[in-house]
CSV table of C-alpha atoms in Angstrom, one decimal:
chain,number,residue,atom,x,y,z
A,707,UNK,CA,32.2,-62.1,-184.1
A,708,UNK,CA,29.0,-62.3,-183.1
A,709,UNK,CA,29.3,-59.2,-180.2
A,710,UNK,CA,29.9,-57.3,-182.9
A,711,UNK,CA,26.9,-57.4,-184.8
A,712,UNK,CA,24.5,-57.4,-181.8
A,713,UNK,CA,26.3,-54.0,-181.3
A,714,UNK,CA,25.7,-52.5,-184.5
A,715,UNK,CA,22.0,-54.1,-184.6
A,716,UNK,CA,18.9,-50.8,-184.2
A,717,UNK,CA,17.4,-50.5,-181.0
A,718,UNK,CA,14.3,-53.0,-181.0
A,719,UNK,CA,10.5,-51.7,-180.7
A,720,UNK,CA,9.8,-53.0,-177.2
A,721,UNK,CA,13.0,-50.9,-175.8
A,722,UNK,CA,11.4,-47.2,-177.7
A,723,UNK,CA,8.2,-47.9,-176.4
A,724,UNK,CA,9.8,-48.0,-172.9
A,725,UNK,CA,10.7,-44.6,-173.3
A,726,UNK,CA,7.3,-43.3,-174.8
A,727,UNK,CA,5.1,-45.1,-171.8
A,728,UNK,CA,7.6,-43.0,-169.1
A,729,UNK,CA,7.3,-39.7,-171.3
A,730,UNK,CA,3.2,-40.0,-171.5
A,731,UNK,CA,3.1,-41.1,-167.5
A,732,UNK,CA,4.6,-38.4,-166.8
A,733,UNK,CA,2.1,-36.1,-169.1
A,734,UNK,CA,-0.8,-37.6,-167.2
A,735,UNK,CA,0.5,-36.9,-164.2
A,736,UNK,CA,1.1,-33.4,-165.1
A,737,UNK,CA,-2.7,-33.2,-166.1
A,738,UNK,CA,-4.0,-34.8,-163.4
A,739,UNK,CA,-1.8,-32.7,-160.7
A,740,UNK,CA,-3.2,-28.9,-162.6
A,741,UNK,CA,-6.7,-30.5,-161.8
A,742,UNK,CA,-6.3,-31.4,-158.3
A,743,UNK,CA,-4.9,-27.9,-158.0
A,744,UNK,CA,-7.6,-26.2,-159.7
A,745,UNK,CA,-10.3,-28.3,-157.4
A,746,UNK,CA,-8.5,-27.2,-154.5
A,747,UNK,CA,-8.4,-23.5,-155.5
A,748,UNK,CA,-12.4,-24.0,-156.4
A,749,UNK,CA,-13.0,-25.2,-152.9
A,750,UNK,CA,-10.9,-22.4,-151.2
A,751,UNK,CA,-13.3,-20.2,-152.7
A,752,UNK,CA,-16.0,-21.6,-152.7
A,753,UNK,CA,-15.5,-22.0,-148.7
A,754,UNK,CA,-14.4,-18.0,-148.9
A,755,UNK,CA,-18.2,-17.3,-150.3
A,756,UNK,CA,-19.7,-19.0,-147.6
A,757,UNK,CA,-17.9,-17.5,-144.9
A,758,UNK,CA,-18.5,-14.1,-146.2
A,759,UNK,CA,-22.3,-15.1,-146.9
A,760,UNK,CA,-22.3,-16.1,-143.1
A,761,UNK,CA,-20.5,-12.7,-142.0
A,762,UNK,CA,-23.0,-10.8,-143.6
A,763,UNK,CA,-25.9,-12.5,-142.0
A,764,UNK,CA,-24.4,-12.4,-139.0
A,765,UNK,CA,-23.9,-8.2,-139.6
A,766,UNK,CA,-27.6,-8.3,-140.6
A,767,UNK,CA,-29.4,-10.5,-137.1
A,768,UNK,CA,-26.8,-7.5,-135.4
A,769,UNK,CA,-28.5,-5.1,-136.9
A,770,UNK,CA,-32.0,-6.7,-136.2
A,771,UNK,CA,-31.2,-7.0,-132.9
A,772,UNK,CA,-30.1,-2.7,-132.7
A,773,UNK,CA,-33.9,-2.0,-133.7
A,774,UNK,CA,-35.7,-5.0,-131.7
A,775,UNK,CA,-34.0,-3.4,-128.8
A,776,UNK,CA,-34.4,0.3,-130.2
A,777,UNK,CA,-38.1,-0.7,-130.3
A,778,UNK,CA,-38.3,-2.0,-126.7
A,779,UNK,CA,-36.7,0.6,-124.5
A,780,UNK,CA,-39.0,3.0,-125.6
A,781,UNK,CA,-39.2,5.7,-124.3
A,782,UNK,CA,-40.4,7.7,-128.1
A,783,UNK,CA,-40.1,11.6,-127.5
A,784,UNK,CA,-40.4,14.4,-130.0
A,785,UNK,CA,-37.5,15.8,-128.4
A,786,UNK,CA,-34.5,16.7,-130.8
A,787,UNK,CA,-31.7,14.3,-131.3
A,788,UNK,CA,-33.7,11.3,-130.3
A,789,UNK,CA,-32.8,7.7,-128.4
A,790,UNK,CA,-29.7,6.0,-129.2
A,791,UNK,CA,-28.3,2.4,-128.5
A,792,UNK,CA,-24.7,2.6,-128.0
A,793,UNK,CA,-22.7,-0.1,-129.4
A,794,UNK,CA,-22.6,-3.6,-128.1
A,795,UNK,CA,-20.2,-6.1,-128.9
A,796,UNK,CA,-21.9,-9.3,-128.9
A,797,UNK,CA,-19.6,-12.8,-128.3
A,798,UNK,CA,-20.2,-16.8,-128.8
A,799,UNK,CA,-20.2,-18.5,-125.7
A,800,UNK,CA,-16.4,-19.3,-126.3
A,801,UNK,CA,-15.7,-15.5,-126.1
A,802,UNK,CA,-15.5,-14.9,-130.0
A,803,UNK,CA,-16.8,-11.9,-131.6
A,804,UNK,CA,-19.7,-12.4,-133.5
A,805,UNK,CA,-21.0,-8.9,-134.3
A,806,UNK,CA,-21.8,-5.6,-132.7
A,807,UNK,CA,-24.7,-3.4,-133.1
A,808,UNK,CA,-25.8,0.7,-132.3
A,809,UNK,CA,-28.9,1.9,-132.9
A,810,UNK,CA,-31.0,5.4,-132.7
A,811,UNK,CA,-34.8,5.9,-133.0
A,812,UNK,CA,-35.4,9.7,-133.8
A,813,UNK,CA,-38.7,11.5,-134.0
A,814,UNK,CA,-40.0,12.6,-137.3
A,815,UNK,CA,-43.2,14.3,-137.5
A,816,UNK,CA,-46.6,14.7,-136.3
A,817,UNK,CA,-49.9,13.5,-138.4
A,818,UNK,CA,-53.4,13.9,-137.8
A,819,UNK,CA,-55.3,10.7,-138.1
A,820,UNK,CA,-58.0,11.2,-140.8
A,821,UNK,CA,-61.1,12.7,-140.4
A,822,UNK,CA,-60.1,14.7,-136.9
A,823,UNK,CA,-58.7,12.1,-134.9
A,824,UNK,CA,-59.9,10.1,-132.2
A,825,UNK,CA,-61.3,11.4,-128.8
A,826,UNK,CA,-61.4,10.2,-125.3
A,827,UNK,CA,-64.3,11.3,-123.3
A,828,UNK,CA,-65.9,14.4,-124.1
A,829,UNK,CA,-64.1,14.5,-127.4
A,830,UNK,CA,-62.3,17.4,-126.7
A,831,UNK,CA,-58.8,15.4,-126.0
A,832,UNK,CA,-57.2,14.4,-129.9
A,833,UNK,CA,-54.2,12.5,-130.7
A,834,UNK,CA,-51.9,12.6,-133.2
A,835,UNK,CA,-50.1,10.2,-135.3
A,836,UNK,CA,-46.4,10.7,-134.4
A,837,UNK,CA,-43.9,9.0,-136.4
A,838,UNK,CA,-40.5,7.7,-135.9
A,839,UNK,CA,-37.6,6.2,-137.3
A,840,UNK,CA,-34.6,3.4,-136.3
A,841,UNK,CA,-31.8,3.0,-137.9
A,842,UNK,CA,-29.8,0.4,-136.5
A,843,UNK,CA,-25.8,-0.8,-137.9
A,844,UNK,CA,-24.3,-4.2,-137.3
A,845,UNK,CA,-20.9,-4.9,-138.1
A,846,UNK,CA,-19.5,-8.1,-138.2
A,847,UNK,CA,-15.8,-9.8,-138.7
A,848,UNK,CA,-14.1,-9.2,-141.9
A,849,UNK,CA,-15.7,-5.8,-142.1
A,850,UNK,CA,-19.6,-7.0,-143.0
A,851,UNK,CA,-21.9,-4.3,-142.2
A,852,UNK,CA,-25.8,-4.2,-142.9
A,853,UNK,CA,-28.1,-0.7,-141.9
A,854,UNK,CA,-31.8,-1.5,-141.1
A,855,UNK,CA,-34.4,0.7,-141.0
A,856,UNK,CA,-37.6,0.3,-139.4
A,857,UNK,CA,-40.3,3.2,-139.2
A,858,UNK,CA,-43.6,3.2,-136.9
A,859,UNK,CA,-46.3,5.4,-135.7
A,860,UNK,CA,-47.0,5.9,-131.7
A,861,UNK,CA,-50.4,8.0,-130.8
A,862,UNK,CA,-49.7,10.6,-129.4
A,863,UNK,CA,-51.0,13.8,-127.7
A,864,UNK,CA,-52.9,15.7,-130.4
A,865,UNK,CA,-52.0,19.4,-130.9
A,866,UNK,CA,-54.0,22.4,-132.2
């Protein structure tokens, strides 16, 4: 009977390696899947970095822009408690929040200038070297903050 025999006969090579090409196809695309993932995960954060890198200079310019406007109102006094900025939200165009900023410029002390100060007229009027201080804060979404300072000297009224 020749059924019989073919029945009995071992599995030939070509048929085993059928089964050995599916088992390492599937391998490799086990490998190549965990790298696509891992890519992916790399480019979530490195797109995370970058957003945070922009927050924070967006927290920074707010805070630039507390002691730019600090610096322009004016208005320096010797007076406790100082000037202060309240805070500002600040939007895009499209009505997003970009930032927000508060400021204060407070008086510190009073200097001579060296070697008796300058004089106006009869050289009995002297002024003083009076200096100040602005602190501004700007904030900025996903809680990015940056604190600038900026000290200056106005002349001022001399005293004794």
């Amino acid at each position: 009977m020749p059924g019989a025999n073919a029945m009995n006969r071992p599995q030939s090579n070509r048929n085993r390696q059928r089964g050995a090409t599916l088992i390492i196809g599937l391998v490799l695309l086990l490998v190549l899947s965990v790298l696509a993932i891992s890519t992916m995960s790399g480019a979530t954060f490195g797109l995370a970095m970058v957003g945070n890198a922009q927050y924070s200079e967006n927290a920074f310019q707010m805070a630039e822009t507390g002691v730019e406007l600090s610096l322009a109102a004016g208005g320096f006094t010797s007076a406790p408690g100082g000037t202060a900025i309240a805070a500002t939200n600040v939007s895009d165009p499209n009505g997003d929040f970009i930032g927000s900023y508060q400021a204060g410029t407070t008086y510190q002390e009073s200097t001579p200038p060296l070697r008796g100060g300058y004089s106006i007229g009869s050289g009995s009027a002297t002024f003083d070297a009076c200096h100040f201080q602005t602190v501004a804060t700007g904030t900025s979404s996903r809680n990015a903050t940056s604190t600038n300072t900026q000290e200056f000297y106005v002349i001022c009224p001399g005293g004794s």
